[in-house]
mmCIF file of C-alpha atoms and ligand atoms in Angstrom:
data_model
loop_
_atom_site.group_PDB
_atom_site.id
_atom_site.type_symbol
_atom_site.label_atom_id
_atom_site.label_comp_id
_atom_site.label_asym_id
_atom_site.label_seq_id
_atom_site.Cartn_x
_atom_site.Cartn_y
_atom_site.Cartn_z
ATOM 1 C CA UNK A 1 -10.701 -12.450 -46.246
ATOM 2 C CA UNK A 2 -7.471 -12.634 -48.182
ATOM 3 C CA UNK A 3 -4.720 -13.577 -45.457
ATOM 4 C CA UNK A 4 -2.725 -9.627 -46.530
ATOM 5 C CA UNK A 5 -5.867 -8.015 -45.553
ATOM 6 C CA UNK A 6 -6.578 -10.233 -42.615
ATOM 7 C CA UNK A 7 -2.476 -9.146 -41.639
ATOM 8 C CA UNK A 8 -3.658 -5.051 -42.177
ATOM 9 C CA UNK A 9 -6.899 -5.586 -40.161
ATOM 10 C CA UNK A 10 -4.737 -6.931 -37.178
ATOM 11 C CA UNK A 11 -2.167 -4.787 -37.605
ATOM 12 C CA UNK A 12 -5.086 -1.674 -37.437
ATOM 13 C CA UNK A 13 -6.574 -2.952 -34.167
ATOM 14 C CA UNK A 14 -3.177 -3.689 -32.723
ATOM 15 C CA UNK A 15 -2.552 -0.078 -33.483
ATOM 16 C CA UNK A 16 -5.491 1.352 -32.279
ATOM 17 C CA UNK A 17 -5.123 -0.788 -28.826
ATOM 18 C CA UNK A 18 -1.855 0.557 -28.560
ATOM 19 C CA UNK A 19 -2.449 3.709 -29.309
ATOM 20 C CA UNK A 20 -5.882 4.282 -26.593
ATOM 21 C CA UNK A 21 -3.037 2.845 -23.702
ATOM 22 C CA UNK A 22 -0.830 5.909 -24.894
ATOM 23 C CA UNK A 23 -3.337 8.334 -24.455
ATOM 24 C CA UNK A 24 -3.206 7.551 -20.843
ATOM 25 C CA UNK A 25 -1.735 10.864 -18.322
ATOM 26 C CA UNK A 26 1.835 9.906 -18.053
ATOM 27 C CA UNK A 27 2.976 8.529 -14.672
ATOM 28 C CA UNK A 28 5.776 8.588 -13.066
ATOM 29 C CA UNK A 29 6.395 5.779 -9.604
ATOM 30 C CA UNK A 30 9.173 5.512 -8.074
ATOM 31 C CA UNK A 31 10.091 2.307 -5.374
ATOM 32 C CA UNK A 32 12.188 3.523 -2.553
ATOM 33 C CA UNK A 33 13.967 0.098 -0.963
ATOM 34 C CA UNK A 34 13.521 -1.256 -4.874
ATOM 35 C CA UNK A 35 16.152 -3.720 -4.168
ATOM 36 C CA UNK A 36 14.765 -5.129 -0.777
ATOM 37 C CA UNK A 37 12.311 -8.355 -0.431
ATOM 38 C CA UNK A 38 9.759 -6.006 -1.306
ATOM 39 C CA UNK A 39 11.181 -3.690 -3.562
ATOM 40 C CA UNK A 40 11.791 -6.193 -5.997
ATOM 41 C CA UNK A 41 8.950 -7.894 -6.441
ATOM 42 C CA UNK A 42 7.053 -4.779 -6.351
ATOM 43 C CA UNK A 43 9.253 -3.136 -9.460
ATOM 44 C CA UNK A 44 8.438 -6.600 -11.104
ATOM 45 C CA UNK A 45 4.545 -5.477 -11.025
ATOM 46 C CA UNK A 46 4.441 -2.169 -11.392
ATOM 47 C CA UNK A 47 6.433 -1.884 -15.108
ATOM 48 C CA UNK A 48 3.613 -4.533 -16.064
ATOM 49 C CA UNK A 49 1.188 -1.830 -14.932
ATOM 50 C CA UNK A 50 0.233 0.121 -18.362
ATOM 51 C CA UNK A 51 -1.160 3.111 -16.274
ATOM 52 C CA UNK A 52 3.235 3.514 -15.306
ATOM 53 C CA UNK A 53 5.091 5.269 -17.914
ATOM 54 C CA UNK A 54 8.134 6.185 -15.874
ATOM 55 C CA UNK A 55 9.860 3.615 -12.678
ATOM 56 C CA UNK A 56 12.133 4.841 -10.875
ATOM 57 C CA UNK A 57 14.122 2.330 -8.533
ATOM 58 C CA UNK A 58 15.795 3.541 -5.654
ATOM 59 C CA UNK A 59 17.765 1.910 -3.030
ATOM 60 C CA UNK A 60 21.511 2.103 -1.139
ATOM 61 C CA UNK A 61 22.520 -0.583 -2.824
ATOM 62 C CA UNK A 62 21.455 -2.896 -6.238
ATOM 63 C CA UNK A 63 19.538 -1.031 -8.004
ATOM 64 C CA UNK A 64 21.540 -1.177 -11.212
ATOM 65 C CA UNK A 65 21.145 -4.992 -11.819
ATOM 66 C CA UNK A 66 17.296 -4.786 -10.874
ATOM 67 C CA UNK A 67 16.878 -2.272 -13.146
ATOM 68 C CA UNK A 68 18.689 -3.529 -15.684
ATOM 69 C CA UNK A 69 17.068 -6.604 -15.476
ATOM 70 C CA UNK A 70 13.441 -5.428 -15.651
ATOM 71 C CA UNK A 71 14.267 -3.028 -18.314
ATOM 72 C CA UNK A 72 14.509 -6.011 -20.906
ATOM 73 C CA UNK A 73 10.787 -6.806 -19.951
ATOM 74 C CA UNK A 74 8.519 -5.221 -23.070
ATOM 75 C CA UNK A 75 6.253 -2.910 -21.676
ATOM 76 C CA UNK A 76 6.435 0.668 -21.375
ATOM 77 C CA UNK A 77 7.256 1.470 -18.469
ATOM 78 C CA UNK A 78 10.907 2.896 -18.780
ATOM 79 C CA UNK A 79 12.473 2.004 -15.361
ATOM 80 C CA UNK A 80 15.560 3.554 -14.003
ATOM 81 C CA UNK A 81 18.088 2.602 -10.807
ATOM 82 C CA UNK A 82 18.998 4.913 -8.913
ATOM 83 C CA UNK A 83 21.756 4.184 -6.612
ATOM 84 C CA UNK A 84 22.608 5.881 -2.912
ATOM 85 C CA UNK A 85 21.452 9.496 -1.715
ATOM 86 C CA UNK A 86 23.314 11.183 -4.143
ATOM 87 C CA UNK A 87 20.741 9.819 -6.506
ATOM 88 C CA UNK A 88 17.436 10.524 -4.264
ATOM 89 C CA UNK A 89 16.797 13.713 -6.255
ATOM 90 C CA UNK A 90 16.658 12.545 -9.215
ATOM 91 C CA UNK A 91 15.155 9.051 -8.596
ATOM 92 C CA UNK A 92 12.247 11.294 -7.034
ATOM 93 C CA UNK A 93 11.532 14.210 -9.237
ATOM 94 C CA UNK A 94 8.444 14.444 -11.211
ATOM 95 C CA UNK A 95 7.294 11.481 -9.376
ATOM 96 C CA UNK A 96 3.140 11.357 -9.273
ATOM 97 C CA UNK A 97 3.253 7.750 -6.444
ATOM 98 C CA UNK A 98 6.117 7.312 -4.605
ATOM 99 C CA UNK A 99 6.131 3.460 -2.653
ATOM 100 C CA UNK A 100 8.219 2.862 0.404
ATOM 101 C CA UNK A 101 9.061 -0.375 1.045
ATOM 102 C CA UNK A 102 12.451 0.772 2.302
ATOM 103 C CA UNK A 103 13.880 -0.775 6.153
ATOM 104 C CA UNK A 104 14.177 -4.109 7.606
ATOM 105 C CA UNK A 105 11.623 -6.812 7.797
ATOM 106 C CA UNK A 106 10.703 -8.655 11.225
ATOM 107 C CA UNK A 107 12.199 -11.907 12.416
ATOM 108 C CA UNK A 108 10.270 -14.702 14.044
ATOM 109 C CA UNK A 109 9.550 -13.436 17.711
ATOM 110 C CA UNK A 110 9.353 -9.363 17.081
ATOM 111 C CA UNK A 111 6.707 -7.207 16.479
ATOM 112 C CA UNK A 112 6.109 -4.565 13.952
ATOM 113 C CA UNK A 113 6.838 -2.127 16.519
ATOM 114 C CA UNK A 114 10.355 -3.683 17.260
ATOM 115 C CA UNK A 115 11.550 -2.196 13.781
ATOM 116 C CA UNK A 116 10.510 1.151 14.942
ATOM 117 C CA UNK A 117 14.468 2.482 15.793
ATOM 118 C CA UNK A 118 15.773 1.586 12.649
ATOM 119 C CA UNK A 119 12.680 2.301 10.470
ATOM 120 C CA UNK A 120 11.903 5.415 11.493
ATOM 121 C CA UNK A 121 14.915 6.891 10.534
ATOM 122 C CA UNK A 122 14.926 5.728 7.377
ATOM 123 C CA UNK A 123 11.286 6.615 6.285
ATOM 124 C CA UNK A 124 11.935 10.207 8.319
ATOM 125 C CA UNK A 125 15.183 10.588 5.331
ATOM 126 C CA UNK A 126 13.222 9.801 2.583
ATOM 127 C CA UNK A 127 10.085 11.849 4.101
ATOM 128 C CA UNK A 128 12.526 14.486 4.051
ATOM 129 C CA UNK A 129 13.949 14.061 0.286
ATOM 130 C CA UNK A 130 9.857 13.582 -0.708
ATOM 131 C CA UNK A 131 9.009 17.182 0.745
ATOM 132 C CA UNK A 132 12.082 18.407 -1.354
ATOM 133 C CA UNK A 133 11.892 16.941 -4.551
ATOM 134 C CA UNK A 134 8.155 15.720 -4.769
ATOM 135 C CA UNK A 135 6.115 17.470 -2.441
ATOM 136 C CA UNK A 136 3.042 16.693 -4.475
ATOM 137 C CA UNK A 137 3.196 13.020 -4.888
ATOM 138 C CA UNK A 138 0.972 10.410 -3.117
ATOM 139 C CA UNK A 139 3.322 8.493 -0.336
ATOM 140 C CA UNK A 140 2.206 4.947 -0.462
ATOM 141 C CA UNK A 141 3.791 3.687 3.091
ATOM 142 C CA UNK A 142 4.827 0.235 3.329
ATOM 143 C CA UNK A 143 7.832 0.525 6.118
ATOM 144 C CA UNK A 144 6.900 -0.920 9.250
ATOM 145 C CA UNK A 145 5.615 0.204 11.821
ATOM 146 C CA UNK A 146 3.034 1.403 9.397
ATOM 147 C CA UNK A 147 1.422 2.818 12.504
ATOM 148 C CA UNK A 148 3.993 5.355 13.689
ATOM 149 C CA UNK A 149 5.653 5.363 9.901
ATOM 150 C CA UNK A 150 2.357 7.068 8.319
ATOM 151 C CA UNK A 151 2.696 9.910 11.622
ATOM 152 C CA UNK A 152 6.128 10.309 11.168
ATOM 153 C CA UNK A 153 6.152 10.945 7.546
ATOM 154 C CA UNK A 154 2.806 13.719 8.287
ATOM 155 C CA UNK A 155 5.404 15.790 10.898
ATOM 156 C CA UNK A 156 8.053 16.041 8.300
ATOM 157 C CA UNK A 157 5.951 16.652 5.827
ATOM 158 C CA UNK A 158 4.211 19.746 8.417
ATOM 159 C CA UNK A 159 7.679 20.878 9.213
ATOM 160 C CA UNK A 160 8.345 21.240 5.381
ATOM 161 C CA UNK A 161 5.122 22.744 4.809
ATOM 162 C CA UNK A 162 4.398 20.379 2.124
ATOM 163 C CA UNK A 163 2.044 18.073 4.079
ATOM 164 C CA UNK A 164 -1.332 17.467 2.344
ATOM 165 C CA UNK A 165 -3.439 14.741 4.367
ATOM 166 C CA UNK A 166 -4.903 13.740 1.247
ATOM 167 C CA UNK A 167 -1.388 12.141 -0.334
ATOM 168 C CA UNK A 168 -0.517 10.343 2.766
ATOM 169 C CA UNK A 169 -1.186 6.454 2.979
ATOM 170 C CA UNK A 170 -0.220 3.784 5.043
ATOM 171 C CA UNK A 171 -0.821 0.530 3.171
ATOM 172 C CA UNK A 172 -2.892 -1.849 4.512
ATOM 173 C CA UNK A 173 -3.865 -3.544 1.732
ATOM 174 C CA UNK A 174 -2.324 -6.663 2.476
ATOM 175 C CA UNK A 175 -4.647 -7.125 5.643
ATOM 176 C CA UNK A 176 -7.522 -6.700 3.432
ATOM 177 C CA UNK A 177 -5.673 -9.161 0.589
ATOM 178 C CA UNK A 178 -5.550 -11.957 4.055
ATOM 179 C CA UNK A 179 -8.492 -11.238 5.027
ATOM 180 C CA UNK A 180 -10.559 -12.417 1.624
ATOM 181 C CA UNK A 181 -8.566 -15.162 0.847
ATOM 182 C CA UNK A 182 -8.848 -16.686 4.704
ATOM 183 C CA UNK A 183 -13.172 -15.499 4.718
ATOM 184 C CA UNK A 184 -13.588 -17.584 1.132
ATOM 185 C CA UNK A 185 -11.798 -20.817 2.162
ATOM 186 C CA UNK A 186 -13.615 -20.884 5.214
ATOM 187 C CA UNK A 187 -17.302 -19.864 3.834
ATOM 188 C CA UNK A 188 -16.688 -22.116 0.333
ATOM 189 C CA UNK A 189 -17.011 -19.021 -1.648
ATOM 190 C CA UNK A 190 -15.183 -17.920 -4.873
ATOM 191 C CA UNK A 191 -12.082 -16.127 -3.572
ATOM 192 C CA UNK A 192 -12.484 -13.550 -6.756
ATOM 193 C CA UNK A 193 -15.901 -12.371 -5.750
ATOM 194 C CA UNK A 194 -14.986 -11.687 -1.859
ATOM 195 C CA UNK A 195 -14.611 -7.733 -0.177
ATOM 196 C CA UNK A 196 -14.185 -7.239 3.274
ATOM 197 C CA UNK A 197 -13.512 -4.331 4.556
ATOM 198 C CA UNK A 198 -10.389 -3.925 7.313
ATOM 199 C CA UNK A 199 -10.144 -0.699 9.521
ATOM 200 C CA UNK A 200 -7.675 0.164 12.354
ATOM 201 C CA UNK A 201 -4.071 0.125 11.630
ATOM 202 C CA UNK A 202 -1.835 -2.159 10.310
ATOM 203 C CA UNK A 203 -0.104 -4.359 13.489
ATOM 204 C CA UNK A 204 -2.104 -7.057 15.762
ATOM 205 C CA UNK A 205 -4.708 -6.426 17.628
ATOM 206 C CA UNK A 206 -4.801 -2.701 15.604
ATOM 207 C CA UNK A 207 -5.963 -4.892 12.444
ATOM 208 C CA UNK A 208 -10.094 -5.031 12.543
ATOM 209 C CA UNK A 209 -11.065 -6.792 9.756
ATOM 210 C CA UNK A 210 -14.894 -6.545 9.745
ATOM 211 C CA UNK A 211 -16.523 -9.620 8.506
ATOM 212 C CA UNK A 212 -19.845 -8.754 9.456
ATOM 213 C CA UNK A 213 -19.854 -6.394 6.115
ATOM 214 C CA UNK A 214 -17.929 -9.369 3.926
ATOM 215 C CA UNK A 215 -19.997 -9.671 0.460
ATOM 216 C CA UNK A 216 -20.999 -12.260 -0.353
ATOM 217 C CA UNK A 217 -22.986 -12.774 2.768
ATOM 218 C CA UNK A 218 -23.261 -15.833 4.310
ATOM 219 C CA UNK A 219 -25.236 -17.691 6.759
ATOM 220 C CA UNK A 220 -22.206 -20.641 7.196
ATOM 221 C CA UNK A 221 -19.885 -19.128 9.325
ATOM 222 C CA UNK A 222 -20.476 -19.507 13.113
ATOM 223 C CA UNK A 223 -19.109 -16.721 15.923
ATOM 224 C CA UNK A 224 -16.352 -19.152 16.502
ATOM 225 C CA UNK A 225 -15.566 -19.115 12.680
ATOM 226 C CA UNK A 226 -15.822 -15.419 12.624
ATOM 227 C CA UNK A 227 -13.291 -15.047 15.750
ATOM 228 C CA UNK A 228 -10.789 -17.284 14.504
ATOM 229 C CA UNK A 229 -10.675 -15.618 10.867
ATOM 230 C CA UNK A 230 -10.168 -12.518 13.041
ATOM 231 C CA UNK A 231 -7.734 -14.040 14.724
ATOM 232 C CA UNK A 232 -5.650 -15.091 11.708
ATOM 233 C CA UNK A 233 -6.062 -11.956 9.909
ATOM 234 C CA UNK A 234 -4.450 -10.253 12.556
ATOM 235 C CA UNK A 235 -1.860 -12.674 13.074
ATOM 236 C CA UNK A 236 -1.167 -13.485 9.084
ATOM 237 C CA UNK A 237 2.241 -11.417 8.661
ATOM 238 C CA UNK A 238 3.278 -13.000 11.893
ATOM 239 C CA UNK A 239 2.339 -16.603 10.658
ATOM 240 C CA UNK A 240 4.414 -15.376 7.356
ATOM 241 C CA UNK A 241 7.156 -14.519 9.906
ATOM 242 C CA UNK A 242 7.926 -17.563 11.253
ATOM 243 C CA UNK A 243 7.274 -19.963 8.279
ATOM 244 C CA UNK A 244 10.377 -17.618 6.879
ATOM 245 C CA UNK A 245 12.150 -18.916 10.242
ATOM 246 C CA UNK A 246 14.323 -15.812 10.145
ATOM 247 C CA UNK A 247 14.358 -14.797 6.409
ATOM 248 C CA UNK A 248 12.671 -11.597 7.451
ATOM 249 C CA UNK A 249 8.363 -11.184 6.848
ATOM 250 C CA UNK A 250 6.073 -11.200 3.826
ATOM 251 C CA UNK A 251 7.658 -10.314 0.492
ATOM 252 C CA UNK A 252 5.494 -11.384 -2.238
ATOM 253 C CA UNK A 253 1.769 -11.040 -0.958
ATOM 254 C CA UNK A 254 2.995 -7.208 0.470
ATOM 255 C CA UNK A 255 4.604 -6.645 -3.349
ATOM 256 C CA UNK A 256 1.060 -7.736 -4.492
ATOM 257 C CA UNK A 257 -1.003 -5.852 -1.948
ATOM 258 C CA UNK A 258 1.518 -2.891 -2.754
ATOM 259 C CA UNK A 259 0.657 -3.037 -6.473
ATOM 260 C CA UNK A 260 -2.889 -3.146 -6.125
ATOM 261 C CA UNK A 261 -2.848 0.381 -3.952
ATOM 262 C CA UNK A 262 -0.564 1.758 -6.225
ATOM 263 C CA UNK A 263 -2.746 1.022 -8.927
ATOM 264 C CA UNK A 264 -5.674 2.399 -7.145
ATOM 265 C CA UNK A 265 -3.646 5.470 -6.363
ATOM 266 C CA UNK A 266 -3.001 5.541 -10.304
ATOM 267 C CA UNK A 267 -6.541 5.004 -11.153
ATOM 268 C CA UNK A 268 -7.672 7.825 -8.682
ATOM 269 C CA UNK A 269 -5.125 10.375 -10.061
ATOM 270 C CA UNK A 270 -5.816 9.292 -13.562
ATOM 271 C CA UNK A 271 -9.515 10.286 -12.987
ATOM 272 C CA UNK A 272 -11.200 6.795 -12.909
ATOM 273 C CA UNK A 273 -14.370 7.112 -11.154
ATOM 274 C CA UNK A 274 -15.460 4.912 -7.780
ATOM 275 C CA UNK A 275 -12.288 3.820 -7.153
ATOM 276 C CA UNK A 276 -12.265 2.279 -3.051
ATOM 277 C CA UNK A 277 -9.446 0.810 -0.875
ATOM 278 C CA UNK A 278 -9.010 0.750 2.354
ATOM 279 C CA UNK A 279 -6.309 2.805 3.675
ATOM 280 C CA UNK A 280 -4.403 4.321 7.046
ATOM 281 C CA UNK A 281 -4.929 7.698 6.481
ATOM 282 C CA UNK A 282 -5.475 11.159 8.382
ATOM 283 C CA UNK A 283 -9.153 10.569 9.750
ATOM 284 C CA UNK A 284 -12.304 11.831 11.758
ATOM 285 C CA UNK A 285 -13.995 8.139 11.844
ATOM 286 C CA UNK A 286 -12.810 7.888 15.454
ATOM 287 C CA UNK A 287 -10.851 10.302 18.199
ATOM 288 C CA UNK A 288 -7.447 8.944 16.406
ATOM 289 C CA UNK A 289 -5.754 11.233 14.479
ATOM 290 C CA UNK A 290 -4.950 8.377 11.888
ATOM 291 C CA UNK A 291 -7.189 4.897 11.188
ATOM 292 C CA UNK A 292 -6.975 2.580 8.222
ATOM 293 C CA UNK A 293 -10.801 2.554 6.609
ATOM 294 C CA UNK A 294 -12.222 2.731 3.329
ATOM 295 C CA UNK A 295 -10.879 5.677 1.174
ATOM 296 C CA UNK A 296 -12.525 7.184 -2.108
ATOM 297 C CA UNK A 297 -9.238 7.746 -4.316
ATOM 298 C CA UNK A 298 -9.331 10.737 -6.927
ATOM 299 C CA UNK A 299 -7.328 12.924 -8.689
ATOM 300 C CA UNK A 300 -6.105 14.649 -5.873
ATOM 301 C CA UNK A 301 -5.484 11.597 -3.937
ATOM 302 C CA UNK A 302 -7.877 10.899 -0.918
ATOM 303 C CA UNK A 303 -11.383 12.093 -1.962
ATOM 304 C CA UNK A 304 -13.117 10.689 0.895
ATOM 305 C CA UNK A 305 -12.791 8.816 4.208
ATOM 306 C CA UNK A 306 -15.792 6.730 4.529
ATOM 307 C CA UNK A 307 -17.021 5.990 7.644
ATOM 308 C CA UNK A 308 -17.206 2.133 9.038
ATOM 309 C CA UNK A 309 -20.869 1.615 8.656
ATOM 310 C CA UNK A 310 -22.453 -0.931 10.941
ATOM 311 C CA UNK A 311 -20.817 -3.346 12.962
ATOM 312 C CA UNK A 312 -21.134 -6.272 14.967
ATOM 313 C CA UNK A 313 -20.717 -6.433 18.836
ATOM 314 C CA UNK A 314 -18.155 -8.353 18.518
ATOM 315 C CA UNK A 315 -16.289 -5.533 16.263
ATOM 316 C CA UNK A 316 -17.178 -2.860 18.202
ATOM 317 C CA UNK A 317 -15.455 -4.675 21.090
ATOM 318 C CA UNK A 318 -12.474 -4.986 18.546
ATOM 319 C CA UNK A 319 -12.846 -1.312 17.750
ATOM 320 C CA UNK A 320 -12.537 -0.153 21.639
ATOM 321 C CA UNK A 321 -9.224 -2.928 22.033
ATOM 322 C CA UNK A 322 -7.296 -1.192 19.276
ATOM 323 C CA UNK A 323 -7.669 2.384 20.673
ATOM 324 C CA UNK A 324 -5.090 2.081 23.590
ATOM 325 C CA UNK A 325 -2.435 0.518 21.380
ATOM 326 C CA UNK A 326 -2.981 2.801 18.026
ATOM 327 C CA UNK A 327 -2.808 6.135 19.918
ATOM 328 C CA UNK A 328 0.508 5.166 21.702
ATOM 329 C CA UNK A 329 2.152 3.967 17.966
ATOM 330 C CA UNK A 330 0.777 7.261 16.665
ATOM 331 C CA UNK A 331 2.080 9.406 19.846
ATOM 332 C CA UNK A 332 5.501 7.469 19.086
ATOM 333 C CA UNK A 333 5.578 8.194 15.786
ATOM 334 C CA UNK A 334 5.018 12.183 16.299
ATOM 335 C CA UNK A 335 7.251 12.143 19.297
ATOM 336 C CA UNK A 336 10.104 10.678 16.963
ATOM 337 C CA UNK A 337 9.660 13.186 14.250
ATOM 338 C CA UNK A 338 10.052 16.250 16.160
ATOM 339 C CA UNK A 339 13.050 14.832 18.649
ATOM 340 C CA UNK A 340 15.392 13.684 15.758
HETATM 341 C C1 LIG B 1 2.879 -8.031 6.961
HETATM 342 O O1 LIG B 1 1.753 -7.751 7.358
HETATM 343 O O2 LIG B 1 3.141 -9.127 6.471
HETATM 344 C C2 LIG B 1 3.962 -7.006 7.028
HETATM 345 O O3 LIG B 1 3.536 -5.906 7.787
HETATM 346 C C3 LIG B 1 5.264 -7.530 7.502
HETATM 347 C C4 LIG B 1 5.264 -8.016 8.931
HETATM 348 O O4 LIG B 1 6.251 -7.755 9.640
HETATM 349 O O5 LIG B 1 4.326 -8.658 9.356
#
């Protein structure tokens, strides 16, 4: 081939790629705390996502620089800063996901739940401007405590009238994200190829990770094995915690785990077919009025809450521990919403 044709045929298929990612629904996510640890990160991957047409970063502070500094990157996603509450309406309008990273991260020594007085306010604000400006989007929860955060956000959403159970996530996809990396070290197994789900919630003890369903199976892994991977699932943002030594919790693996849901979320709304994460969501699995297990994602958002299918003794002991601790960050959670 002549190299001028060889330059049109390229130029064709370049143009026909390009034109099949336009056809996509356009989608519009905005990052609330797009400035933080989190946020940043975060905005980094989602205007590389081709399934985002609009990003809108909001924050109290920074948002012009990190804006203007992923705008130069050449994909479509146009993102926007959006710059103290003046701004929220706009930054949230016609929004499809909305991510909130937004509050302040753990130091070595806390728990999740030790965020809970200055968290809650914040994610109870922006719960607020959601119902107002966006009442239809999917809330992708990242603000710890995601266990009380997730309930808090459902009362203001119910006080609104605005609350749909089926756009309301916690994420917890960075304890699944742990939990395959940690299973294929220890069984030798390509890190790619590993699921597991994790139910619960997303703090300690709360975090069931259930190995006994991880694919691929294997036969290497003792009970001691299977404990300690337990173990350091539930323990990873705390082990992330202290190797910061006081520069606050995970950034980058929660901006990656983050993506991923959002992505899902995308995927779901966008009317991709068999699309599974687990999630803490509104749920009949168990007596809890909210538990993190696998979620069918459609165009309405949640589609499904699957059940946990079998497990072993050893996570149905797991399953009873979490009860106690779960109800009381949910009962928090409600008790703050309708007090303040
Ligand atoms: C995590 O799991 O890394 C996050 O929830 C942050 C934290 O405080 O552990």
């Amino acid at each position: 081939m002549k190299p001028s044709m060889m330059r049109s045929a390229c130029q064709l298929l370049r143009r026909r790629s390009y034109s099949s990612t336009s056809g996509q629904p356009e989608r519009k996510v905005a990052i609330l705390g797009a400035a933080g640890g989190i946020g940043q990160p975060l905005a980094l991957l989602m205007k590389l996502n081709p399934l985002v047409s609009s990003l809108s970063l909001y924050d109290i502070a920074g948002t012009p620089g990190v804006a203007a500094d992923i705008s130069h990157i050449n994909t479509p996603a146009l993102a926007k800063g959006f710059m103290g509450e003046d701004q929220l309406k706009e930054a949230l309008e016609g929004s499809d996901v909305v991510i909130i990273p937004a509050g302040v991260p753990r130091k070595p020594g806390m728990t999740r739940d030790d965020l809970f007085n200055i968290n809650a306010g914040i994610v109870k604000n922006l719960a607020t401007a959601i119902a107002k400006y966006c009442p239809n989007a999917l809330v992708n929860m990242i603000s710890n405590p995601v266990n009380s955060t997730v309930p808090i956000a459902a009362e203001v959403f119910k006080k609104a009238g605005t609350y749909d159970e089926k756009r309301l996530f916690g994420v917890t996809t960075l304890d699944v994200v742990r939990a395959k990396t940690f299973y294929a070290g220890k069984a030798n197994v390509p890190v790619t190829d590993v699921n597991v789900p994790v139910v619960g919630g997303h703090a300690g003890i709360t975090i069931l990770p259930l190995f006994s369903q991880a694919t691929p199976a294997t036969n290497a892994l003792s009970h001691e094995d299977i404990k300690a991977l337990t173990k350091r699932t539930q323990d990873g943002g705390t082990e992330v915690v202290e190797a910061k030594a006081g520069k606050g919790s995970a950034t980058l693996s929660m901006a990656y785990a983050g993506a991923v849901f959002a992505d899902a979320c995308l995927k779901g709304l966008n009317g991709v077919p068999d699309i599974v994460e687990c999630s803490y969501v509104q749920s009949t699995v168990t007596e809890l009025p909210f538990f993190a297990s696998k979620v069918k994602l459609g165009k309405n958002g949640v589609e499904e809450v699957l059940g946990l299918g079998e497990l072993s003794d050893f996570e149905k002991e797991g399953l009873e521990n979490l009860k106690g601790e779960l109800k009381s960050s949910i009962e928090k959670g409600i008790k703050f919403a309708n007090e303040n």
